[in-house]
Short mmCIF file of N, CA and C in Angstrom, two decimals:
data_model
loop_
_atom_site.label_atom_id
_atom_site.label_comp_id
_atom_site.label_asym_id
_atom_site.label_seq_id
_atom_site.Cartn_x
_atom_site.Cartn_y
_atom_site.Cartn_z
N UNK A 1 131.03 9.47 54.75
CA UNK A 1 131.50 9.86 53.45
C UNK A 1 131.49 11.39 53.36
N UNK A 2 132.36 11.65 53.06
CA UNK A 2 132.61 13.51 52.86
C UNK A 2 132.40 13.82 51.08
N UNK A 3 131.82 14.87 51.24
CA UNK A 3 130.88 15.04 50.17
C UNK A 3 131.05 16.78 49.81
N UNK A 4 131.97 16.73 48.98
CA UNK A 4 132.35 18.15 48.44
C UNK A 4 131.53 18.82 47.93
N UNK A 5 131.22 20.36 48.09
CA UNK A 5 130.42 20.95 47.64
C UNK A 5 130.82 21.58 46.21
N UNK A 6 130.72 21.51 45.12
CA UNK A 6 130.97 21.96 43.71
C UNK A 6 129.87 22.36 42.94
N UNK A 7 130.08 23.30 41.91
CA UNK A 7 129.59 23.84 40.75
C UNK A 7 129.16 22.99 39.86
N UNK A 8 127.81 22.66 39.24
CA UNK A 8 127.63 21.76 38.67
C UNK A 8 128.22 21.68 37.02
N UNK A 9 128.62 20.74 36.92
CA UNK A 9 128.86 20.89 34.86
C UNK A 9 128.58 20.91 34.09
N UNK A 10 128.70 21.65 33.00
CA UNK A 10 128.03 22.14 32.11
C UNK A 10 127.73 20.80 31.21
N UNK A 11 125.94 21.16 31.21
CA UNK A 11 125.62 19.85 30.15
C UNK A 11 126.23 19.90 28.93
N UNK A 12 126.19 18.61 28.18
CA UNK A 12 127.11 19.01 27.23
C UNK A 12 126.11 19.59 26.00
N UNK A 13 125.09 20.09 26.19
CA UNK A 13 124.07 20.51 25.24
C UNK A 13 124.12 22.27 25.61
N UNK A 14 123.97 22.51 26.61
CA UNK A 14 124.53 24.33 26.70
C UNK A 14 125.60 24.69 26.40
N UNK A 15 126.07 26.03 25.61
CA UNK A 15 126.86 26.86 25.17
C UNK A 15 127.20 27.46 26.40
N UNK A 16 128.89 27.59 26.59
CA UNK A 16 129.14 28.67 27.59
C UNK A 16 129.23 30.00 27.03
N UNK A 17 128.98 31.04 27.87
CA UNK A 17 128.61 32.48 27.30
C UNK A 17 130.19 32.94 27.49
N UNK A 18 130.80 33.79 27.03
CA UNK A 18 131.95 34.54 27.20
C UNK A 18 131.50 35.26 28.39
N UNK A 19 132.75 35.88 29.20
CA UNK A 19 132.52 36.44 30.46
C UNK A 19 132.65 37.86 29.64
N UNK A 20 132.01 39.10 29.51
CA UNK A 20 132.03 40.06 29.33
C UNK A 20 132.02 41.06 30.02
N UNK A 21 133.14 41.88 30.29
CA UNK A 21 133.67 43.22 31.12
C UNK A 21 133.90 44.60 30.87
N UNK A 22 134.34 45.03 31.64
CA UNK A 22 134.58 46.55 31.14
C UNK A 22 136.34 46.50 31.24
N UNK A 23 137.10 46.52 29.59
CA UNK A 23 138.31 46.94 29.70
C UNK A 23 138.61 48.27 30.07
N UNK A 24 140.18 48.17 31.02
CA UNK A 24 140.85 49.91 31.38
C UNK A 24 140.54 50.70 30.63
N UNK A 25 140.93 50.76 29.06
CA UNK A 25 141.32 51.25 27.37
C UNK A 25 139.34 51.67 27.35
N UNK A 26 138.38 51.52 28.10
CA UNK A 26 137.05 51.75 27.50
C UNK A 26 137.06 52.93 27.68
N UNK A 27 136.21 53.81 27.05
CA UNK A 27 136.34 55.05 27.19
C UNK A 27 135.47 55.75 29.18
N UNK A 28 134.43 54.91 29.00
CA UNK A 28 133.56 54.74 30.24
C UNK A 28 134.44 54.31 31.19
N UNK A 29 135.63 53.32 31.36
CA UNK A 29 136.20 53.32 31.98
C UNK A 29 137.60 54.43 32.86
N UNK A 30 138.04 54.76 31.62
CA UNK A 30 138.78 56.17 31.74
C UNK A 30 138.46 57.55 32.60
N UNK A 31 136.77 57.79 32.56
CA UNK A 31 136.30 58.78 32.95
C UNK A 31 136.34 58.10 34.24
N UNK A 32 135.89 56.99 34.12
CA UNK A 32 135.38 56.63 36.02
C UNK A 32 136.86 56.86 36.81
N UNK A 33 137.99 56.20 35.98
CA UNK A 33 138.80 56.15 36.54
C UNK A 33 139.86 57.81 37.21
N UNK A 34 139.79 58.62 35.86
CA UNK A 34 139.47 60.07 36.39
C UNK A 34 139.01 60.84 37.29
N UNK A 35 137.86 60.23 37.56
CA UNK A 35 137.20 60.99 38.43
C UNK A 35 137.06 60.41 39.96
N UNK A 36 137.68 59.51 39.52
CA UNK A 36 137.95 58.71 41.08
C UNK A 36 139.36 58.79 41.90
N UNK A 37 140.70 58.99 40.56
CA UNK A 37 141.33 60.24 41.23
C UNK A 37 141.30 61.66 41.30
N UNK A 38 140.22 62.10 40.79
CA UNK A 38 140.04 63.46 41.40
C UNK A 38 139.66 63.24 42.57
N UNK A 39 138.70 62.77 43.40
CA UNK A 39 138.29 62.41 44.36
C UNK A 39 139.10 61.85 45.41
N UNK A 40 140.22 61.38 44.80
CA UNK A 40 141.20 61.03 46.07
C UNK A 40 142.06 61.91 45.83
N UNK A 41 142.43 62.61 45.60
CA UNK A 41 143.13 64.24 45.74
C UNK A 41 142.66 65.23 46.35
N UNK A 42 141.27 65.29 46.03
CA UNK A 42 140.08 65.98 46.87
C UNK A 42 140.20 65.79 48.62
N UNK A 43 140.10 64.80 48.57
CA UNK A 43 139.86 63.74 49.74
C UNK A 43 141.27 63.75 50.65
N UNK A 44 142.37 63.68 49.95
CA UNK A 44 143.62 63.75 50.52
C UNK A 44 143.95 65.23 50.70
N UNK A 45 143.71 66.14 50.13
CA UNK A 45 143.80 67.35 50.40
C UNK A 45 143.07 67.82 51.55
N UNK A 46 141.54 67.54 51.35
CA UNK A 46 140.74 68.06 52.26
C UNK A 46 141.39 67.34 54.25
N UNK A 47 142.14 66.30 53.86
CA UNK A 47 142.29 65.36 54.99
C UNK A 47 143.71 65.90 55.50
N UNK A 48 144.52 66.44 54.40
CA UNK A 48 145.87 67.45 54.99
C UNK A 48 145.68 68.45 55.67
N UNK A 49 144.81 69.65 55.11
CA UNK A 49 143.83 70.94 55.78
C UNK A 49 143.82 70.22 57.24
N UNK A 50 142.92 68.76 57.25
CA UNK A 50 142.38 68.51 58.87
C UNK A 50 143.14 68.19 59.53
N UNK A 51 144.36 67.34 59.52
CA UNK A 51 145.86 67.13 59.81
C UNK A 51 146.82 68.43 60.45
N UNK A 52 146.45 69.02 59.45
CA UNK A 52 147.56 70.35 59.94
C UNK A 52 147.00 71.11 60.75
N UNK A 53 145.99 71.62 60.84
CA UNK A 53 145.17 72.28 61.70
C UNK A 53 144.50 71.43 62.51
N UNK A 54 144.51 70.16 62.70
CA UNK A 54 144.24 69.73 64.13
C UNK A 54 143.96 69.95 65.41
N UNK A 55 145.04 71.34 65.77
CA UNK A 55 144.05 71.76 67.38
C UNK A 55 143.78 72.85 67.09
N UNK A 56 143.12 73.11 65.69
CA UNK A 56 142.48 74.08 66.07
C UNK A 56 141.10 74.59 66.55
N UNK A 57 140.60 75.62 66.99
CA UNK A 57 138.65 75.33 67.29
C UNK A 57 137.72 75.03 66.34
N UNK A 58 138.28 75.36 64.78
CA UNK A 58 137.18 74.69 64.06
C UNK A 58 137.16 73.27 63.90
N UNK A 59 138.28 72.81 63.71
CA UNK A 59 138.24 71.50 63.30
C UNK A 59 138.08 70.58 64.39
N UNK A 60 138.79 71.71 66.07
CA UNK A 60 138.29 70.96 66.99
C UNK A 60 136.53 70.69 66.91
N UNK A 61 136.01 71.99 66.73
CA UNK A 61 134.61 71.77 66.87
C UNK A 61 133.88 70.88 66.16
N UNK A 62 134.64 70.36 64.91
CA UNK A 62 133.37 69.61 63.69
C UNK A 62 133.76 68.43 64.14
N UNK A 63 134.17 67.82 65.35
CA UNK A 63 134.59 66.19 65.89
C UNK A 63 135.43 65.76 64.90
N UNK A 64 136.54 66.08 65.21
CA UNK A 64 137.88 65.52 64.33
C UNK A 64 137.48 63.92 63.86
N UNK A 65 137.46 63.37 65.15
CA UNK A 65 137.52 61.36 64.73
C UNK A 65 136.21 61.49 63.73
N UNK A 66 135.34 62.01 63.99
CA UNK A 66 134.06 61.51 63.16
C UNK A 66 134.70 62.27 61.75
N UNK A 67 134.94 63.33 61.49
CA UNK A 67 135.14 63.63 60.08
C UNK A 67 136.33 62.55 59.79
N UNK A 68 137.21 62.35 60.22
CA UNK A 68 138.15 61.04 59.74
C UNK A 68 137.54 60.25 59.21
N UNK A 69 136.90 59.50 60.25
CA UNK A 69 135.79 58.71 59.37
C UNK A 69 135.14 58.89 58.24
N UNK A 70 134.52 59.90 58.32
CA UNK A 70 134.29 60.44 56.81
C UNK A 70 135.01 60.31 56.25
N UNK A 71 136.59 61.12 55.73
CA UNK A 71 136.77 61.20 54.97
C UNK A 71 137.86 59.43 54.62
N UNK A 72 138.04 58.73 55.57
CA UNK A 72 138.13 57.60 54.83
C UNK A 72 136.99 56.32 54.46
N UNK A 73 135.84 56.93 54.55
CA UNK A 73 134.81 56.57 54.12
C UNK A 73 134.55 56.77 52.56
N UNK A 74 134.79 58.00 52.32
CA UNK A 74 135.04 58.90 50.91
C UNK A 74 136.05 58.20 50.37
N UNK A 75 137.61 57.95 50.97
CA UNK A 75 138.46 57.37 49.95
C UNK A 75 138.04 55.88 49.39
N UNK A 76 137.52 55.01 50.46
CA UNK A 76 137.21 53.57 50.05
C UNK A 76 136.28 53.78 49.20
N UNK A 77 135.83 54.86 49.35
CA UNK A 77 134.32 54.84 47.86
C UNK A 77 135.11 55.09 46.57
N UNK A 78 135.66 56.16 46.92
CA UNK A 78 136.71 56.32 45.22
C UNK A 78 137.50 54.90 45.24
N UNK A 79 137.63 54.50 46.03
CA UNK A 79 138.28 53.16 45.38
C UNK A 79 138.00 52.20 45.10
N UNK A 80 136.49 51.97 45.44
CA UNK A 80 135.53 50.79 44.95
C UNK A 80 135.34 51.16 43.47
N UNK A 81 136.20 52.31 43.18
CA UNK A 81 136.07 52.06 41.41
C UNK A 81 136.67 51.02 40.73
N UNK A 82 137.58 51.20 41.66
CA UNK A 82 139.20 49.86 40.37
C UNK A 82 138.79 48.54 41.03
N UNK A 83 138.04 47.54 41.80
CA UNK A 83 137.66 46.43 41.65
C UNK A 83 136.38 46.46 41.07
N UNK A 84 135.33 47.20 40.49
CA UNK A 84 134.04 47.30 39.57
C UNK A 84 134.94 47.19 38.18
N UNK A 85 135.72 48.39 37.96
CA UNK A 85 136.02 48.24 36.68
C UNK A 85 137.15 47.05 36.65
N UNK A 86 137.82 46.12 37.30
CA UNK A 86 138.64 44.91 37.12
C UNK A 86 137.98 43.67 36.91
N UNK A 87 139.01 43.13 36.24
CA UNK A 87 138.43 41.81 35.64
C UNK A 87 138.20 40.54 36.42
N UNK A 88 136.48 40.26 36.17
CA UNK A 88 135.96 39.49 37.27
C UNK A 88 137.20 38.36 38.17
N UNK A 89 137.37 38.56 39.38
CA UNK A 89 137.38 37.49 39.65
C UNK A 89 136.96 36.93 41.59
N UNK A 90 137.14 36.21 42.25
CA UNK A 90 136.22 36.02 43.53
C UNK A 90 136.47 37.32 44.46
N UNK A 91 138.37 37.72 44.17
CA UNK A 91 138.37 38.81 44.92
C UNK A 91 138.05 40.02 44.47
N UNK A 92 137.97 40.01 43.02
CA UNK A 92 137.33 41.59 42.75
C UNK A 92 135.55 41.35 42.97
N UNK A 93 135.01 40.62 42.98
CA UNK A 93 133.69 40.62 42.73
C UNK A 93 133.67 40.80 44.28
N UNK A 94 134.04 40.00 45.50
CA UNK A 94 133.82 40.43 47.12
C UNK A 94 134.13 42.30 47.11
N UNK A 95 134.94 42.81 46.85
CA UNK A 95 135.32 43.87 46.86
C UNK A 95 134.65 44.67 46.49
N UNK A 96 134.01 44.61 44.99
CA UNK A 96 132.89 45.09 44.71
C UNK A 96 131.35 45.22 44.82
N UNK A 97 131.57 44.40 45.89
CA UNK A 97 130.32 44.44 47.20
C UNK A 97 130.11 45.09 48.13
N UNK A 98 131.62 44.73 48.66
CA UNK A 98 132.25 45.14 49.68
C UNK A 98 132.13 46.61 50.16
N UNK A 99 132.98 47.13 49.06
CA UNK A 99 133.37 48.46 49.37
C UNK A 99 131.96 49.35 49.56
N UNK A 100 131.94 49.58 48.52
CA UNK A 100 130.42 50.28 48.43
C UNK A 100 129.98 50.73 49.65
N UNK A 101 129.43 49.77 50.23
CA UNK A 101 128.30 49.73 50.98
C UNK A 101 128.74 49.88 52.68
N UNK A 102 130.22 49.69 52.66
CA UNK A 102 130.73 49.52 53.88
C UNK A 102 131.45 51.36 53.77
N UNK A 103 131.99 51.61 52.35
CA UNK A 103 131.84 53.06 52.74
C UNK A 103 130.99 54.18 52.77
N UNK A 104 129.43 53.85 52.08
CA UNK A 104 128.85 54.49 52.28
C UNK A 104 128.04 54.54 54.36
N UNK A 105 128.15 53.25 54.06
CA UNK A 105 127.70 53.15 55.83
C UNK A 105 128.83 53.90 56.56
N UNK A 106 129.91 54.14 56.15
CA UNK A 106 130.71 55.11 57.18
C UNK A 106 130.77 56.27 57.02
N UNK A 107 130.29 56.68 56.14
CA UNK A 107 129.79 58.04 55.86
C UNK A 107 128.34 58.82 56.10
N UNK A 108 127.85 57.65 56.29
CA UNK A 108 126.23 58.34 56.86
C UNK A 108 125.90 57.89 58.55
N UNK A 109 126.86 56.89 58.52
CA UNK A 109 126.93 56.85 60.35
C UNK A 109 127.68 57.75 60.57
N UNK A 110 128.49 58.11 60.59
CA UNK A 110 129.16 59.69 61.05
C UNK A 110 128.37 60.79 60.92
N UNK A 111 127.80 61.14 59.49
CA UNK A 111 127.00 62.38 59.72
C UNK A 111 125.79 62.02 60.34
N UNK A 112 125.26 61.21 60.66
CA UNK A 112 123.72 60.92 61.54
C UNK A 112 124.34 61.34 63.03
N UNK A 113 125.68 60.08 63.23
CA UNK A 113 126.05 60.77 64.59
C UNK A 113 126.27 62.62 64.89
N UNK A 114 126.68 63.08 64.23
CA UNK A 114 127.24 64.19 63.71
C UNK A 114 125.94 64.77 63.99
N UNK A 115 125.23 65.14 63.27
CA UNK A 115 124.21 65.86 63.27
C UNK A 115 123.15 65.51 64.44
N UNK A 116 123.06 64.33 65.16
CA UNK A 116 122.66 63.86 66.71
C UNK A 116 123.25 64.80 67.46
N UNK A 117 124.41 64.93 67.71
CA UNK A 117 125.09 65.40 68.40
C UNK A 117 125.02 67.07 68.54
N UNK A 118 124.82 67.44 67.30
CA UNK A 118 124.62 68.69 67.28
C UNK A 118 123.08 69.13 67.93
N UNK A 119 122.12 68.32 67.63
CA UNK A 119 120.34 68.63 67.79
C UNK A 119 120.58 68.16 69.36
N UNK A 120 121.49 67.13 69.66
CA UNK A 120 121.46 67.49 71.66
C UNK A 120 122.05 68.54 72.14
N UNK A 121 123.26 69.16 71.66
CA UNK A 121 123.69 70.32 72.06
C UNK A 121 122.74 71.69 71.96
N UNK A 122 122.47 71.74 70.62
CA UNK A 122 120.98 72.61 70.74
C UNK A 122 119.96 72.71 71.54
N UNK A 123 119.34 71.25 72.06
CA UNK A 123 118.20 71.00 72.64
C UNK A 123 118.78 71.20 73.85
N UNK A 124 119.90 70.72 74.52
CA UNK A 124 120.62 71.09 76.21
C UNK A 124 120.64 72.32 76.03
N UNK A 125 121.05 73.03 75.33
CA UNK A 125 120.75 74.99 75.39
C UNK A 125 119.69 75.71 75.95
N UNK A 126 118.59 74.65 74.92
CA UNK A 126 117.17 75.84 75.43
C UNK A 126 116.87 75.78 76.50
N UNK A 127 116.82 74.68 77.86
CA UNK A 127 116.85 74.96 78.78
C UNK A 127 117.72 75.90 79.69
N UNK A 128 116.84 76.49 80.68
CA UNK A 128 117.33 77.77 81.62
C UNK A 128 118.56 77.52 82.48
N UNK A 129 118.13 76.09 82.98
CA UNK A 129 119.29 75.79 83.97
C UNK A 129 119.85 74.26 83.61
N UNK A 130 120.58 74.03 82.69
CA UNK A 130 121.63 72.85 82.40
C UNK A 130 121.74 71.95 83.92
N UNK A 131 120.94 71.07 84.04
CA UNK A 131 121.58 70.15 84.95
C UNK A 131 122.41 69.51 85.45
N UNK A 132 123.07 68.90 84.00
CA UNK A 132 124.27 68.07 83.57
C UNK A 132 124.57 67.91 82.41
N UNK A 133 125.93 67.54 82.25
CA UNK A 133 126.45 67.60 80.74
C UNK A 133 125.30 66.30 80.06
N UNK A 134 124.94 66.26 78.46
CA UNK A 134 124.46 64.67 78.07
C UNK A 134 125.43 64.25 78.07
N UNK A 135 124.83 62.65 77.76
CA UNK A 135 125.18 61.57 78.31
C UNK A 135 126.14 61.67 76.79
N UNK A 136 127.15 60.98 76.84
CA UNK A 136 127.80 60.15 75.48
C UNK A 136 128.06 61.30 74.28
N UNK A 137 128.53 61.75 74.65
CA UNK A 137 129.01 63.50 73.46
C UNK A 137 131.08 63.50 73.25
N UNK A 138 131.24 62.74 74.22
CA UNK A 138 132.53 62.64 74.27
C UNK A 138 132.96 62.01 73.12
N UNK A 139 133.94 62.03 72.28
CA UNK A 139 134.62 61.43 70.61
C UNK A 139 134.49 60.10 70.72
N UNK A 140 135.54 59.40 71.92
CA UNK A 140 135.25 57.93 72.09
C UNK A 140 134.15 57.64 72.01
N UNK A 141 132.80 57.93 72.82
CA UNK A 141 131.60 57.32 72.43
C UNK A 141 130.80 57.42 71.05
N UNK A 142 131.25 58.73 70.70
CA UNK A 142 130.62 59.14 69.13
C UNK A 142 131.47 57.99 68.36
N UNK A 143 132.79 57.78 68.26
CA UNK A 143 133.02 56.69 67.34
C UNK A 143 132.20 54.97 67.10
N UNK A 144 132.07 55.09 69.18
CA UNK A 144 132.27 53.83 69.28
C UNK A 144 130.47 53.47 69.20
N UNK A 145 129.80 54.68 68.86
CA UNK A 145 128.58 54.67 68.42
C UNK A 145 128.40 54.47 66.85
N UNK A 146 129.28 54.89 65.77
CA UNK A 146 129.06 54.57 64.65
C UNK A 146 129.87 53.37 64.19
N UNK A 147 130.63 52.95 65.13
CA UNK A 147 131.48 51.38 64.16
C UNK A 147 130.14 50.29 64.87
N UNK A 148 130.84 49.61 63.74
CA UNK A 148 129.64 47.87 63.93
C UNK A 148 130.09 47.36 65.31
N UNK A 149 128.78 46.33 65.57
CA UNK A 149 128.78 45.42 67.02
C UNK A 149 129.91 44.84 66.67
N UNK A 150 130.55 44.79 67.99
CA UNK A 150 131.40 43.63 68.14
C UNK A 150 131.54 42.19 68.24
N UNK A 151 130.25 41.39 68.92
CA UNK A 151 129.56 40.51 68.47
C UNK A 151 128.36 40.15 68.13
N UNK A 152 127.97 39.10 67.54
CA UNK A 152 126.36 39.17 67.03
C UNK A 152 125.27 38.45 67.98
N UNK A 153 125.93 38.58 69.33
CA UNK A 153 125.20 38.15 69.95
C UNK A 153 123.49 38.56 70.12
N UNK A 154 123.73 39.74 69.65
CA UNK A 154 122.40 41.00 69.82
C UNK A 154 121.47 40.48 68.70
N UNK A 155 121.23 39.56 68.08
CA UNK A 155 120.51 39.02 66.37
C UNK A 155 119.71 38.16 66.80
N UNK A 156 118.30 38.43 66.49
CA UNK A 156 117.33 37.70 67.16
C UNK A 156 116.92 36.70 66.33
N UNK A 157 117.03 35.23 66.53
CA UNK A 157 116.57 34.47 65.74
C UNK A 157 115.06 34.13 65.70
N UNK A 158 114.58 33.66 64.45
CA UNK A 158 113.28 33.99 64.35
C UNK A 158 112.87 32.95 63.07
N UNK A 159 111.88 32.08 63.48
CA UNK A 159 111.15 31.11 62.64
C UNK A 159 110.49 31.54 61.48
N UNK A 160 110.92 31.77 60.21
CA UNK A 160 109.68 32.60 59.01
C UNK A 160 109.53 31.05 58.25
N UNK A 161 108.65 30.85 57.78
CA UNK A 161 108.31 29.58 56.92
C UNK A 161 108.98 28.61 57.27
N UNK A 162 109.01 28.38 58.40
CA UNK A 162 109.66 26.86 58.75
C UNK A 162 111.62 27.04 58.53
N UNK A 163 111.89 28.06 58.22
CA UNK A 163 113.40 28.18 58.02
C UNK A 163 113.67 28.83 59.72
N UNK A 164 114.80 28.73 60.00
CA UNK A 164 115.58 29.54 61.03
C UNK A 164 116.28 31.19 59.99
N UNK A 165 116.21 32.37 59.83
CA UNK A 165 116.82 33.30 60.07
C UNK A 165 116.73 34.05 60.80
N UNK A 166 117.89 34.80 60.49
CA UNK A 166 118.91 35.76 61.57
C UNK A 166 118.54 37.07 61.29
N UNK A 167 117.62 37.83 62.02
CA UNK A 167 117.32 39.18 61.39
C UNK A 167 118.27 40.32 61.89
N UNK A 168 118.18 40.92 61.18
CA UNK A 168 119.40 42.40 61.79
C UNK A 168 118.85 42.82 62.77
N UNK A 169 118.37 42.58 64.20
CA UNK A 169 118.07 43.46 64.82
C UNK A 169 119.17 43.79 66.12
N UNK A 170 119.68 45.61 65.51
CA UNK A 170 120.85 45.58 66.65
C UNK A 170 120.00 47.13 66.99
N UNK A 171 119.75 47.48 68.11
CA UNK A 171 119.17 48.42 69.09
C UNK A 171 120.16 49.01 69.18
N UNK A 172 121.82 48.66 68.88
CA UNK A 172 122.46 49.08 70.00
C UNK A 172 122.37 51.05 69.43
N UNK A 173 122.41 51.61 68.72
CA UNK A 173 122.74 52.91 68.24
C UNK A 173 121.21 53.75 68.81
N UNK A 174 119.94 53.01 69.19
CA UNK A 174 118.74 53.80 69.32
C UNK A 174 119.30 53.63 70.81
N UNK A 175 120.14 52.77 71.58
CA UNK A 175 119.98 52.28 72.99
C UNK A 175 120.75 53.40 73.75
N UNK A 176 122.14 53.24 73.33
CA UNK A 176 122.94 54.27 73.40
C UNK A 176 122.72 56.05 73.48
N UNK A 177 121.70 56.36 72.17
CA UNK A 177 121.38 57.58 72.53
C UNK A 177 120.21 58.09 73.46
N UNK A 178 119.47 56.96 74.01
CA UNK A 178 118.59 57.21 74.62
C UNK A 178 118.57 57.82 76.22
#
């Protein structure tokens, strides 16, 4: 027998509550929405500057792919405004999970890489006689150091109170720079 999974129904003794939101027309809404295209003007500007000047040595020097990243890390954040402020529904509420957190993680994995990268170049300096270039400084690896595993094979399962979960444990970013 197949046995559908559903929402249970409302007894007929509870009141349903109205779903209550934030309309466009709110004033709180207006500002957010303001300032979230300022931010993608910001963001699109600052990303034309890096576009046009592309070979040049500064922008060569600040790792082009990784500031990309950034800065479309930055746009998905200004844009996790308009599914917060939209009216609930499964796909605005995923989205408004979503975004957030997936652009702030691309914005602080880039500058962690970013700033790694810089404290090995520093630290290969102070020595007298450079042996060899480090390991993994090249763009491809800096990217392919801040995007997610490819599979989850790396997730160690683990018995807590008699349940099976799946803990986050991925090495791979401490493994890599080591």
């Amino acid at each position: 027998m197949l046995v559908l999974l559903a929402f249970p129904s409302v007894p007929p003794d509870c009141d349903e509550i109205p779903v209550e939101f934030v309309q466009w027309s709110d004033s709180q809404a207006i500002v957010a929405i303001f300032f979230s295209c300022l931010g993608f003007m910001s963001t699109f500007s600052a990303g034309a500057v890096f576009i046009r000047h592309n070979n040049t040595p500064v922008v060569k020097s600040s790792t082009r792919e990784l500031s990309y990243l950034i800065l479309a890390g930055m746009t998905l954040s200004h844009a996790a405004t308009f599914p917060i402020l939209a009216r609930p529904t499964w796909f605005t509420c995923l989205l408004s999970r979503l975004l957030p957190g997936l652009s702030f993680a691309m914005i602080y994995a880039s500058l962690l890489t970013k700033t790694n990268r810089i404290a090995r170049i520093l630290a290969g300096s102070k020595k007298r006689f450079p042996t060899r270039k480090p390991r993994f400084m090249s763009a491809a690896a800096q990217v392919g150091t801040v995007s997610p595993p490819a599979h989850s094979d790396s997730r160690a399962q683990s018995l807590i109170h008699g349940r099976d979960c799946t803990l986050g444990v991925d090495f791979e970013y401490s493994c890599v720079l080591m």
